[in-house]
Short mmCIF file of C-alpha atoms in Angstrom, two decimals:
data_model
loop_
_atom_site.label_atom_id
_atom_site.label_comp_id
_atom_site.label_asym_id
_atom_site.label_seq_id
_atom_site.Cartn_x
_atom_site.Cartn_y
_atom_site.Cartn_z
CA UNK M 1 12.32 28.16 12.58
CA UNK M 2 9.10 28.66 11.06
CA UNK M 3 6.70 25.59 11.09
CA UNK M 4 3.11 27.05 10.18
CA UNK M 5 2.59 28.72 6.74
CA UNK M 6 -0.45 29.62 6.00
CA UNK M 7 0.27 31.91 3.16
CA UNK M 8 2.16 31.88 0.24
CA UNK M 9 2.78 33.00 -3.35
CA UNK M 10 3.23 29.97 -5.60
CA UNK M 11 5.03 30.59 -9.03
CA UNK M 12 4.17 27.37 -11.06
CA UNK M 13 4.52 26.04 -15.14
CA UNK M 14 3.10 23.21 -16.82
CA UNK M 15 5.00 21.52 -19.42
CA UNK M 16 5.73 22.54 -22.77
CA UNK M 17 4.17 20.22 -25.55
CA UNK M 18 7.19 17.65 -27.81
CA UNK M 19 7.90 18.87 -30.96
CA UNK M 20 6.07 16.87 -34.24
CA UNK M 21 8.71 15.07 -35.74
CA UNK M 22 9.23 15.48 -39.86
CA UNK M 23 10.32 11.81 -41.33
CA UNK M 24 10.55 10.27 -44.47
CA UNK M 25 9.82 6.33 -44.19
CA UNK M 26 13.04 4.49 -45.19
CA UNK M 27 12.96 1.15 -46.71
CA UNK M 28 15.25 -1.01 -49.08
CA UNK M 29 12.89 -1.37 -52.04
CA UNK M 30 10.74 1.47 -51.16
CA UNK M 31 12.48 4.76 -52.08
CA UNK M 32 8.58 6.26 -51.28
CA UNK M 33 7.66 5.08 -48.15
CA UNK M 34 5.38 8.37 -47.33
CA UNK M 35 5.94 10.57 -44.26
CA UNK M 36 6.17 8.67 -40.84
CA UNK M 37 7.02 10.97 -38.42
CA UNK M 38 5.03 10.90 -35.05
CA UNK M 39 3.44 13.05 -32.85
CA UNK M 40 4.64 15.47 -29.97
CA UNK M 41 3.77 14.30 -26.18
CA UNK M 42 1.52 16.65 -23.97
CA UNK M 43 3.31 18.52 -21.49
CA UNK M 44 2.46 17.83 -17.75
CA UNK M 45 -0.27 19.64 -15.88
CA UNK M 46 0.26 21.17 -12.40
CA UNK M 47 -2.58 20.01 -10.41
CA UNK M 48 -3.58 21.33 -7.03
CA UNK M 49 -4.98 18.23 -4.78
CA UNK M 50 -6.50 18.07 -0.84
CA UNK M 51 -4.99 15.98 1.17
CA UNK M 52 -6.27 15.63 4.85
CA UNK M 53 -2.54 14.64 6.01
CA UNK M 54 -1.11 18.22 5.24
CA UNK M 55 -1.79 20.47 7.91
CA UNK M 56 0.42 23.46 6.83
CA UNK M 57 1.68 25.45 2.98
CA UNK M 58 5.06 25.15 4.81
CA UNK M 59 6.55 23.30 2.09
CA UNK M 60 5.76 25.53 -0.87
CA UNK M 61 7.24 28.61 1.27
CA UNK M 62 10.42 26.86 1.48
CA UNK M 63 10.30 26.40 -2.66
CA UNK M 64 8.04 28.35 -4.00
CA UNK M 65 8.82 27.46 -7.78
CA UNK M 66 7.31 24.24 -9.63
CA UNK M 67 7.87 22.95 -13.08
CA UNK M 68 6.21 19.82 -14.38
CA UNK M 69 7.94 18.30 -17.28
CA UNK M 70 7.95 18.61 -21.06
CA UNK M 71 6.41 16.43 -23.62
CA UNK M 72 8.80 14.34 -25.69
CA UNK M 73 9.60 15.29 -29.40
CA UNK M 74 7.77 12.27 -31.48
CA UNK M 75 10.40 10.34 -33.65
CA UNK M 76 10.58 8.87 -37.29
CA UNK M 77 8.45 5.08 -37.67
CA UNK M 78 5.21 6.81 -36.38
CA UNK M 79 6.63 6.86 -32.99
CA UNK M 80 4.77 9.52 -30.85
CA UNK M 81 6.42 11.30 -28.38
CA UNK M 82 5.87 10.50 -24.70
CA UNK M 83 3.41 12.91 -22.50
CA UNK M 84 5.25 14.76 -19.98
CA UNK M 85 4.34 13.85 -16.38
CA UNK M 86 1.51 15.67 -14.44
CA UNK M 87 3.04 17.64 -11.00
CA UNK M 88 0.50 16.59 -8.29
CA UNK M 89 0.93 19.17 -5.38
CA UNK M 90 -0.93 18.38 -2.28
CA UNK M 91 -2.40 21.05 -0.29
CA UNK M 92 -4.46 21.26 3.29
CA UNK M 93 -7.96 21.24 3.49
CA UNK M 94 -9.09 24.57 3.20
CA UNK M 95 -7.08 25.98 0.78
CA UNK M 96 -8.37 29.17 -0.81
CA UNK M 97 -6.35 29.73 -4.68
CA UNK M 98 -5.94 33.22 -5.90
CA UNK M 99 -4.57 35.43 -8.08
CA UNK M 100 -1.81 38.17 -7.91
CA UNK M 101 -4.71 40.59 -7.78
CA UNK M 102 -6.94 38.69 -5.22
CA UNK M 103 -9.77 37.09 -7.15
CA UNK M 104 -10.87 33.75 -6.31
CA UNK M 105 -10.15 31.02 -8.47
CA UNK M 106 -10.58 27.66 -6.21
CA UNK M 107 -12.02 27.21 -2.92
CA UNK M 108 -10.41 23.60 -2.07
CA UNK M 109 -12.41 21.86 0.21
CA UNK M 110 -12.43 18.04 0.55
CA UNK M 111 -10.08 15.55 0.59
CA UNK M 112 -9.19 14.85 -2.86
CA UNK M 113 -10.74 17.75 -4.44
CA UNK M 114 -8.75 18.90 -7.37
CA UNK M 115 -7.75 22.07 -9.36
CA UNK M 116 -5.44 22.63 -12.73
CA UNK M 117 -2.99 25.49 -12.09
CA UNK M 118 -1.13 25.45 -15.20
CA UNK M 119 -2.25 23.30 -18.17
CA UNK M 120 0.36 21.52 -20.11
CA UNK M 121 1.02 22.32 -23.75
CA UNK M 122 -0.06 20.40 -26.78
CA UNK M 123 1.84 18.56 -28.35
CA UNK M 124 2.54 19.08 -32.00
CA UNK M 125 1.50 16.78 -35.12
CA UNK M 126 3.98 14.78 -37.13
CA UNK M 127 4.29 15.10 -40.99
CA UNK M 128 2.16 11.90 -41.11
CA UNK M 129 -0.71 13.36 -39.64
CA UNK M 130 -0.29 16.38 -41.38
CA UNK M 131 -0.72 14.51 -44.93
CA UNK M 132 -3.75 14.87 -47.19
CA UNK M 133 -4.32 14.19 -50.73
CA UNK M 134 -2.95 17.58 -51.23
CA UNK M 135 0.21 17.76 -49.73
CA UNK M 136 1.10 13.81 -49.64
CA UNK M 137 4.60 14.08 -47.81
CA UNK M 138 4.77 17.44 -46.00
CA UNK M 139 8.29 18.58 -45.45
CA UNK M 140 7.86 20.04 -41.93
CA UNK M 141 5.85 19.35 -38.54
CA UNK M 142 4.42 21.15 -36.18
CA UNK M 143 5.94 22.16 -32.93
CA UNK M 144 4.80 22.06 -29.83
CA UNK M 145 2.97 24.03 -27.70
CA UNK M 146 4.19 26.17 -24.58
CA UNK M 147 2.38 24.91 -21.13
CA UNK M 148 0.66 27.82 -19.17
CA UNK M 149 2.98 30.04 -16.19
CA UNK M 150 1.29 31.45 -13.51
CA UNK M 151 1.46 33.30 -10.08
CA UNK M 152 -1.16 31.99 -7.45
CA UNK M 153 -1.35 32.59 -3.87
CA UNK M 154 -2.18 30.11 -1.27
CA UNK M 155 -4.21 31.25 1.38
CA UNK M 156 -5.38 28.51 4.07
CA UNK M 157 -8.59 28.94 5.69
CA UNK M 158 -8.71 25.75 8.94
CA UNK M 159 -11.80 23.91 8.45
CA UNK M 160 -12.80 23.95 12.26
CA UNK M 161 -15.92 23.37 13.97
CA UNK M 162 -15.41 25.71 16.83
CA UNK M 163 -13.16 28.54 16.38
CA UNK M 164 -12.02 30.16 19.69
CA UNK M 165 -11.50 34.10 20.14
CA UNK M 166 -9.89 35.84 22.46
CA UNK M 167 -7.51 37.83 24.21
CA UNK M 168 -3.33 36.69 24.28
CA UNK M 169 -2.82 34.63 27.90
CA UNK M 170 -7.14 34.14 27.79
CA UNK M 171 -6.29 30.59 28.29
CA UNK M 172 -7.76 29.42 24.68
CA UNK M 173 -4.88 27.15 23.81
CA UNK M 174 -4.69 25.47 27.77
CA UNK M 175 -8.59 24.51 27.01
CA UNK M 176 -7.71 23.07 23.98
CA UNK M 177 -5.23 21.13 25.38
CA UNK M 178 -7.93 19.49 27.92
CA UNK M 179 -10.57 19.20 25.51
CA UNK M 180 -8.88 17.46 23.02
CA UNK M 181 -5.03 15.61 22.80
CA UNK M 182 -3.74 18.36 21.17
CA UNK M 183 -0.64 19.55 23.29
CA UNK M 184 0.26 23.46 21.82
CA UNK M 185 2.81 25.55 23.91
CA UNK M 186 1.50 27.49 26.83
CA UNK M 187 3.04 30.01 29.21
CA UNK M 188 2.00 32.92 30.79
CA UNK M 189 3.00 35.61 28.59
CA UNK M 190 0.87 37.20 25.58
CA UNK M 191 1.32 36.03 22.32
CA UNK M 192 2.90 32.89 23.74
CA UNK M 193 0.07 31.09 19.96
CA UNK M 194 1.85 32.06 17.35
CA UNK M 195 0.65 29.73 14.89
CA UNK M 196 -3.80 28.54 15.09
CA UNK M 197 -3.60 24.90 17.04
CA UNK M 198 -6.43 22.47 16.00
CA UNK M 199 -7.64 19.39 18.00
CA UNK M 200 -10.25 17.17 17.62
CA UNK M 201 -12.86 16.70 20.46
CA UNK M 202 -15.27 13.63 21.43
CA UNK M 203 -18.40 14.35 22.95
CA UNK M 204 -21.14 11.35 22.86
CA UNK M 205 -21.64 10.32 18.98
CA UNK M 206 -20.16 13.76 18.14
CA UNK M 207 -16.71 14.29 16.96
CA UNK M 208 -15.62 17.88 16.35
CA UNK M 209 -12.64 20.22 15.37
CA UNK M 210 -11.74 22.74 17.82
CA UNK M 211 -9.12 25.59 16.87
CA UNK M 212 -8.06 28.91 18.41
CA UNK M 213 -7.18 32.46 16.98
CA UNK M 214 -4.28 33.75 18.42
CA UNK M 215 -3.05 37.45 18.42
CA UNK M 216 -6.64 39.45 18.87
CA UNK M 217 -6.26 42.79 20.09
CA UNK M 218 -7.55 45.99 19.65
CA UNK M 219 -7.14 46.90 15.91
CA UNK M 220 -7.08 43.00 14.89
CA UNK M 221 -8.60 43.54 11.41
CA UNK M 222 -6.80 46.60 10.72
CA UNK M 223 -3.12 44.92 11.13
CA UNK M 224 -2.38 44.97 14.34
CA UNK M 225 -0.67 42.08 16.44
CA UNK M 226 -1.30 38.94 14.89
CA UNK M 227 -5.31 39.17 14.26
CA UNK M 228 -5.06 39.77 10.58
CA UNK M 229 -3.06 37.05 9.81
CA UNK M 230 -5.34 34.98 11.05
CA UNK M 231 -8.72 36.10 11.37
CA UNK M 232 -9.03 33.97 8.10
CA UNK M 233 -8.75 30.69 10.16
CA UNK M 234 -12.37 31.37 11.67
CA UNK M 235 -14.68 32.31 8.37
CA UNK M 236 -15.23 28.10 8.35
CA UNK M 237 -16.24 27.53 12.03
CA UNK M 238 -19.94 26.91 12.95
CA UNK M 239 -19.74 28.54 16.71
CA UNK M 240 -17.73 31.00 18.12
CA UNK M 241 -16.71 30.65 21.65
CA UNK M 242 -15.35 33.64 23.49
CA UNK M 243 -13.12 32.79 26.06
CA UNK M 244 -12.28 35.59 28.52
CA UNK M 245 -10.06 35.74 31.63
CA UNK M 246 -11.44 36.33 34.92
CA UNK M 247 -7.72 36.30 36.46
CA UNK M 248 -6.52 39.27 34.61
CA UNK M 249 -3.82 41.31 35.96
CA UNK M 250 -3.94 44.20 34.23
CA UNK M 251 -6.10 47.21 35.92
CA UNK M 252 -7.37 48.59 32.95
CA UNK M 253 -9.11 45.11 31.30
CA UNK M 254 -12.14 43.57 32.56
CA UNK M 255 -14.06 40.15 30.61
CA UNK M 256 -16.63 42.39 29.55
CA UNK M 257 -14.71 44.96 27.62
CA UNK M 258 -12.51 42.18 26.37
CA UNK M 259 -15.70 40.52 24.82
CA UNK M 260 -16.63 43.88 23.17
CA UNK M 261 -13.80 44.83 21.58
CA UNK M 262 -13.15 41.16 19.87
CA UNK M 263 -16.74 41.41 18.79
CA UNK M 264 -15.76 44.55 17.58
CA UNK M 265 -12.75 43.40 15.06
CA UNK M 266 -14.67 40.20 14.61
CA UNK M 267 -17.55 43.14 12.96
CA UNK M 268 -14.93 45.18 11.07
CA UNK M 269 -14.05 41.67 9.42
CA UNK M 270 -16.88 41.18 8.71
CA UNK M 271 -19.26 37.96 7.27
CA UNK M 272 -19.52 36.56 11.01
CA UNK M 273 -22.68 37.57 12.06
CA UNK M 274 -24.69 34.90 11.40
CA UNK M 275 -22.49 32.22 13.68
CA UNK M 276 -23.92 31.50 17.71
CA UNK M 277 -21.67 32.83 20.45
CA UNK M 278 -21.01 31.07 23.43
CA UNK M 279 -18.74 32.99 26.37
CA UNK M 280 -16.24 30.69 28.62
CA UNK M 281 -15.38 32.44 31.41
CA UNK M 282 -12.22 30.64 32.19
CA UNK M 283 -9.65 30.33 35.36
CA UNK M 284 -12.51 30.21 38.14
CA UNK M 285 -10.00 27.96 40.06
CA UNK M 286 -8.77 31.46 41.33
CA UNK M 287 -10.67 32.69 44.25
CA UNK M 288 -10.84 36.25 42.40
CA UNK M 289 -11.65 34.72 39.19
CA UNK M 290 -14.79 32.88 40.62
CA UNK M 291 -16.05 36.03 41.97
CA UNK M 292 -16.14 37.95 38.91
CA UNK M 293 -17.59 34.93 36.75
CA UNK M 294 -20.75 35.44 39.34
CA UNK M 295 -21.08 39.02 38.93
CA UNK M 296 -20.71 39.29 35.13
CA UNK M 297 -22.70 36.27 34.20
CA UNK M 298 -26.17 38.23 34.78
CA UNK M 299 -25.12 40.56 32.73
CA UNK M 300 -24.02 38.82 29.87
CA UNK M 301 -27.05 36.02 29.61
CA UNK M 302 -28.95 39.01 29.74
CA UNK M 303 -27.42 39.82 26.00
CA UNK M 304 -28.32 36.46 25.26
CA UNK M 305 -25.23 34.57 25.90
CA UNK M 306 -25.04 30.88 26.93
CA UNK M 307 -21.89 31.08 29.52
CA UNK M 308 -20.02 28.48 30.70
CA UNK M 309 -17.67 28.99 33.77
CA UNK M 310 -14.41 26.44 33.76
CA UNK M 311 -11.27 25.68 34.43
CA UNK M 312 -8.47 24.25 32.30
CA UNK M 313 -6.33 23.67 35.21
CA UNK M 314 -8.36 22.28 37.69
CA UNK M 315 -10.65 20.46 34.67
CA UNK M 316 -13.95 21.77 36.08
CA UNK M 317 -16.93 22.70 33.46
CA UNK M 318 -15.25 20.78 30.56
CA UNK M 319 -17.57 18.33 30.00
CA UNK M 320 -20.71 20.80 30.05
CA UNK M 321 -18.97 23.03 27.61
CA UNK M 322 -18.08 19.95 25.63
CA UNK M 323 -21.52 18.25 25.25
CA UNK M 324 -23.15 21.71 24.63
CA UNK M 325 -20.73 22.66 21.75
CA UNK M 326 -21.54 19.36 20.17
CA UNK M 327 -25.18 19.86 20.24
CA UNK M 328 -24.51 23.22 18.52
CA UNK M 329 -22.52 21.51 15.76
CA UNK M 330 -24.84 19.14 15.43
CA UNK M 331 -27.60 21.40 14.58
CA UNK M 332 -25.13 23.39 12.11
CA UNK M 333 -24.15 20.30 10.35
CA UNK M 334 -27.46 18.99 10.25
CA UNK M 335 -28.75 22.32 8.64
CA UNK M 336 -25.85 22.35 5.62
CA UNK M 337 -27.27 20.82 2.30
CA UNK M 338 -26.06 17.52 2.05
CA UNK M 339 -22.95 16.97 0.27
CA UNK M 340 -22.76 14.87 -2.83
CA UNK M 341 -20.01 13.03 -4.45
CA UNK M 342 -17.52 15.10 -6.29
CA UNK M 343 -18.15 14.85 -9.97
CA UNK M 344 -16.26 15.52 -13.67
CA UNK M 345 -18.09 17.97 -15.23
CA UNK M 346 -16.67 18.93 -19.04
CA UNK M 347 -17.55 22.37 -20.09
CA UNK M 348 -16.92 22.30 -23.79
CA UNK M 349 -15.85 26.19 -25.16
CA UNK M 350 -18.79 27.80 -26.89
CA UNK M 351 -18.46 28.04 -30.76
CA UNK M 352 -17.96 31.49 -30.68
CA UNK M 353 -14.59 30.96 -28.70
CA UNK M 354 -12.96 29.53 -31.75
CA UNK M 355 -13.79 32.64 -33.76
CA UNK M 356 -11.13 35.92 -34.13
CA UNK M 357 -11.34 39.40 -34.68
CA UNK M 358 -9.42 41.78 -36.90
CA UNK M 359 -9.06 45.21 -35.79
CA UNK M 360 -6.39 48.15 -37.52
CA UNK M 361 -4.17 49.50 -35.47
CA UNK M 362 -3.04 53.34 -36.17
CA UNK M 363 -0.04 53.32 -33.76
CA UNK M 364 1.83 50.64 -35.99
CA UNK M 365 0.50 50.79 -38.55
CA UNK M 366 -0.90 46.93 -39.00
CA UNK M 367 -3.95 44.95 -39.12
CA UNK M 368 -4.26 43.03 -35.47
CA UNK M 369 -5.93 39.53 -35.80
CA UNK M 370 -6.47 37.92 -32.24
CA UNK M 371 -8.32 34.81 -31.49
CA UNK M 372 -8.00 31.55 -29.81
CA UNK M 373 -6.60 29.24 -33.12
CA UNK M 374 -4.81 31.45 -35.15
CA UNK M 375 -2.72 32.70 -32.08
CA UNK M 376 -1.94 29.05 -31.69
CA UNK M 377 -1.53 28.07 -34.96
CA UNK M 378 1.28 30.66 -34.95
CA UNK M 379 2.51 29.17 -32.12
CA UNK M 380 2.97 25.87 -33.77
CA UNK M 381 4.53 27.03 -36.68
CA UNK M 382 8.14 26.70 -37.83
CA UNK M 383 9.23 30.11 -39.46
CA UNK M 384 12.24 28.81 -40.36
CA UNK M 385 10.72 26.28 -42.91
CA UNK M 386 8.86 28.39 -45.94
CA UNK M 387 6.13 25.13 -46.05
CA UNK M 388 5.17 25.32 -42.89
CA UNK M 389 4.41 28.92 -43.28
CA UNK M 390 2.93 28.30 -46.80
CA UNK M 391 0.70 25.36 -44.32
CA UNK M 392 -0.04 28.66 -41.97
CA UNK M 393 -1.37 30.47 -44.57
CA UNK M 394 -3.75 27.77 -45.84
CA UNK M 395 -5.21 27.43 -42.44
CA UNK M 396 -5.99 31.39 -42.04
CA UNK M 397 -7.20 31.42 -45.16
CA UNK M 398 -9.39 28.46 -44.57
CA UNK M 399 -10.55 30.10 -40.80
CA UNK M 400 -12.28 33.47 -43.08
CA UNK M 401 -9.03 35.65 -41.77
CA UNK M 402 -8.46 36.70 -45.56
CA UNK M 403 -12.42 37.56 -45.95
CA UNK M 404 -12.05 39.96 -42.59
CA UNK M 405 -9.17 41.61 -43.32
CA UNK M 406 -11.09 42.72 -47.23
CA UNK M 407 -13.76 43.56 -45.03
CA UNK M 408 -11.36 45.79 -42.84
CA UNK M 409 -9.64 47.51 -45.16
CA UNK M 410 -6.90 45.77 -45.71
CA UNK M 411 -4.74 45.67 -49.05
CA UNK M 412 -1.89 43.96 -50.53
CA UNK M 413 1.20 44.99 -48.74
CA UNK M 414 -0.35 45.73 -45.68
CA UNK M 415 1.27 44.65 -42.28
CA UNK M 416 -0.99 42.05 -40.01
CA UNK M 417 -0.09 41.08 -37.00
CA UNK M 418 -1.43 38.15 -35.27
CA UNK M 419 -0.89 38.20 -31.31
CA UNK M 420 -1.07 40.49 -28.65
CA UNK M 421 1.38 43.77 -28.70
CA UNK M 422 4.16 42.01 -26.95
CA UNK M 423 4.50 38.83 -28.60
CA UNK M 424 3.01 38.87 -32.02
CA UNK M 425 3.92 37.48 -35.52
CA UNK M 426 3.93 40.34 -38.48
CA UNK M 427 4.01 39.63 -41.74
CA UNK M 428 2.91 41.56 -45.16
CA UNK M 429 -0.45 40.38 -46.75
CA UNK M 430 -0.62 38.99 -49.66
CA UNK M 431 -4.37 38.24 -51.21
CA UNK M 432 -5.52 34.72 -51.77
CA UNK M 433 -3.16 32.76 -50.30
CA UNK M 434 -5.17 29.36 -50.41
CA UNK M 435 -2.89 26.62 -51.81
CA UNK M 436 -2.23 23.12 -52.42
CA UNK M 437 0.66 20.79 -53.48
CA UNK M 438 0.59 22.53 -57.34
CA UNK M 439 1.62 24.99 -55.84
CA UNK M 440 4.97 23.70 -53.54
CA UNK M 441 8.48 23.10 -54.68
CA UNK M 442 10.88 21.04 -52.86
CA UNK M 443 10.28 19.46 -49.55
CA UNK M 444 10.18 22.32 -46.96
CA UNK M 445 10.13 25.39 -49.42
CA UNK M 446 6.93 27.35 -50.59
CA UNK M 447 7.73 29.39 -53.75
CA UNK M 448 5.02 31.91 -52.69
CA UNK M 449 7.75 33.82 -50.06
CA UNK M 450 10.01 34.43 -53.32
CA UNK M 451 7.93 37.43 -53.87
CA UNK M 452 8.89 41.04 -53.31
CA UNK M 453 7.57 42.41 -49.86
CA UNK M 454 6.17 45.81 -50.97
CA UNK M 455 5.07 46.49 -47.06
CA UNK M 456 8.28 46.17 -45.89
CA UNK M 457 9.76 48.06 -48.46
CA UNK M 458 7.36 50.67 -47.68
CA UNK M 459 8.14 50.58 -43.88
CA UNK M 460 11.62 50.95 -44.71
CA UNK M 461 11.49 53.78 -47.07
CA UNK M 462 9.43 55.51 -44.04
CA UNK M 463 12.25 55.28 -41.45
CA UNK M 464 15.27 56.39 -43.95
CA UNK M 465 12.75 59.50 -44.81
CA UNK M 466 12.54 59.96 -40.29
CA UNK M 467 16.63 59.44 -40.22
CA UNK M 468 17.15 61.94 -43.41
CA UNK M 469 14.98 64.79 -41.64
CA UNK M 470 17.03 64.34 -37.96
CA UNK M 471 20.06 64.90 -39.90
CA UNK M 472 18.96 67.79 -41.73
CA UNK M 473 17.82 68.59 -38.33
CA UNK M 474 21.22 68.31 -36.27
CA UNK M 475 22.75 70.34 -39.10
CA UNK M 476 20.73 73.49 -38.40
CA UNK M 477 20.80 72.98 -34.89
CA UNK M 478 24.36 71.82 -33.88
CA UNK M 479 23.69 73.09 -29.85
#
């Protein structure tokens, strides 16, 4: 059974905003009582949050879909509706968030560092807050607001120290498991790591991480084995450490070719140059293996290598490797800027994100308004009640929308749309809309939709013309 995840594609949706509530206050002895119906509750957020306990994404593989929950309708007696519950999802330290197309969108590093997935929907206003000296008891409310749906990926990235690289059966997770109390599985065939192991190491004042790649082979970064899959695990460390087997059995391998071609896929995956190198020659305990750590060390200080020559089974050269990879953290640590309290920072929308723009579109034959407010207002508006689209209409008019569509082109009749292509509201135009209560009936009814709809009309006649001429068409042409 799979235990590590280090990868996965998160499908997540915040909470849809409560429904305003439309209420009439009800008292014996007060047949007026105004409007008192409440507000909508927010809908939940889905929040993203370190925590230094999770080690692995293995829980989001398992169930990769996560709703927070809806706001609650508000209710008569100025009653708002309760928020909807934020869905906290905790995630290692190291966690990279992305979307379906690969673009970075949080690097999550830090215990406790947080990101919003999916924002919750609004909720919508009750009739009370919707009255004015206007419109004194409004027969509808608003509704409420859909919360966001998205597909992220979470990639995790180990936050290590010391990364160690390698060949399969190079010994890199037996010297873990003497450097630190980490115990991963080791045997003595390749690709025995199939998941990264991480320990922590003490050396003087120094505490460290220490992790291992598993899987590099020739044609890491291209796919091959397990490289790619993990390469990613080693883009945090401070020092690479090369371990390479002096024991090998196969005829064809040597330590020194083995170093080249990892420092080879390391190269093809490129931002790694700048880290130190240190080489562990490991498994000296074998009479062989000793003899070709003192021939090929020469040659490899000479290319500026510090080497090291141990032994995880017989524990010899540990505690020189040890102290010296401290010291090298140490120095890398002490050369990072210094890292400061994680703050709230508000980054209010410029103005000009609150604006629209009206553009005519040729294919169908309608006047597209998109922007920010009145794609939500249309969101919050109840269609089925003729004064809430009467309010709808006040509000666009009030925005400028009726000034930009003269300015377009746009006549009395015409079709505007206000949305995107797939999901947008159309309606014919009708020229100076703006309105107040001299202008409403009843409670809930707006006497200005009890006009003809000349667009329509016109679209209409257009399609029985198109139906007429295929007819006249199949007649002519009956094979």
């Amino acid at each position: 059974m799979t235990t590590f995840v280090d990868r996965v594609e998160l499908h997540v949706a915040a909470g849809n905003g409560g429904h305003g509530c439309a209420s009439v206050h009800r008292e014996k002895f007060k047949p007026l009582g105004g409007p008192d119906g409440g507000n909508g509750g927010r809908g939940g957020d889905v929040m993203l949050v370190v925590d230094q306990s999770v080690t692995t994404l293995l829980e989001y593989h398992h169930s990769p879909h996560r709703k927070a929950t809806n706001g609650k309708p508000g209710e008569g007696g100025n009653r708002a509706g309760k928020d909807g519950q934020d869905l906290v999802l905790y995630v290692p330290d190291g966690t990279v968030v992305l979307d379906k197309k690969g673009n970075v969108l949080a690097d999550l590093v830090g215990h406790g560092t947080t990101y919003v997935a999916a924002q919750g929907g609004r909720g919508g206003l009750g009739n009370a807050a919707l009255s004015s000296a206007r419109r004194k008891a409004p027969g509808f409310a608003l509704l409420g607001e859909p919360g966001d749906l998205q597909d992220i990926v979470l990639e995790l990235k180990t936050v290590a120290d010391v990364a160690l690289v390698g060949y399969p059966s190079a010994g890199k997770s037996s010297l873990i498991s003497v450097l630190s109390a980490a115990k991963p599985k080791i045997a003595d065939y390749p690709f025995t790591t199939l998941v990264p192991n991480l320990g922590v190491v003490t050396a003087g004042s120094t505490v460290y991480t220490i992790a291992d790649v598993p899987g590099l082979i020739p044609g890491a970064s291209q796919g091959r084995g397990l490289g790619l899959e993990f390469l990613r695990h080693v883009e945090r460390c401070s020092v690479l450490v090369h371990v390479l087997d002096t024991a090998t059995l196969e005829s064809d391998r040597d330590p020194v070719s083995d170093l080249d071609v990892i420092e080879e896929e390391l190269k093809q995956y490129g931002g790694l140059d700048d880290r130190p190198r240190v080489v562990v020659l490991n498994k000296i305990d074998i009479p062989d293996g000793q003899d070709l750590a003192d021939m090929i060390r020469p040659d490899l200080e000479e290319r500026g290598y510090r080497v090291f020559e141990v032994s995880a089974v017989a524990r010899t050269g540990l505690k020189e490797l040890s102290f010296a990879l401290a010291e090298i953290v140490a120095k890398a640590r002490a050369a990072k800027p210094k890292e400061e309290a994680t703050r709230v920072v508000i980054r209010p929308k410029a103005v000009d994100d609150a604006g629209f723009t009206v553009t005519y579109d040729e294919h169908e034959d309608v006047y597209r308004v998109r922007g920010e407010k009145p794609e939500r207002w249309v969101r919050q508006t109840d269609f089925n009640n003729d004064e809430a689209v009467g309010y709808l209409a006040d509000r666009l008019n009030r925005l400028g929308v009726e000034d930009e569509l003269m300015k377009a082109g746009a006549r009395a009749g015409d079709g505007v749309a206000i949305g995107s292509e797939e999901n947008a509201v159309v309606f014919d135009w009708e020229p100076t809309l703006m309105a107040g209560a001299e202008m409403l009936g009843r409670r809930g009814e707006d006497h200005r939709f009890d006009a003809p709809r000349p667009a329509a009309q016109r679209r209409r006649d257009r399609q029985a013309e198109h139906d007429e001429a295929d007819r006249e068409y199949d007649e002519f042409n009956p094979f």
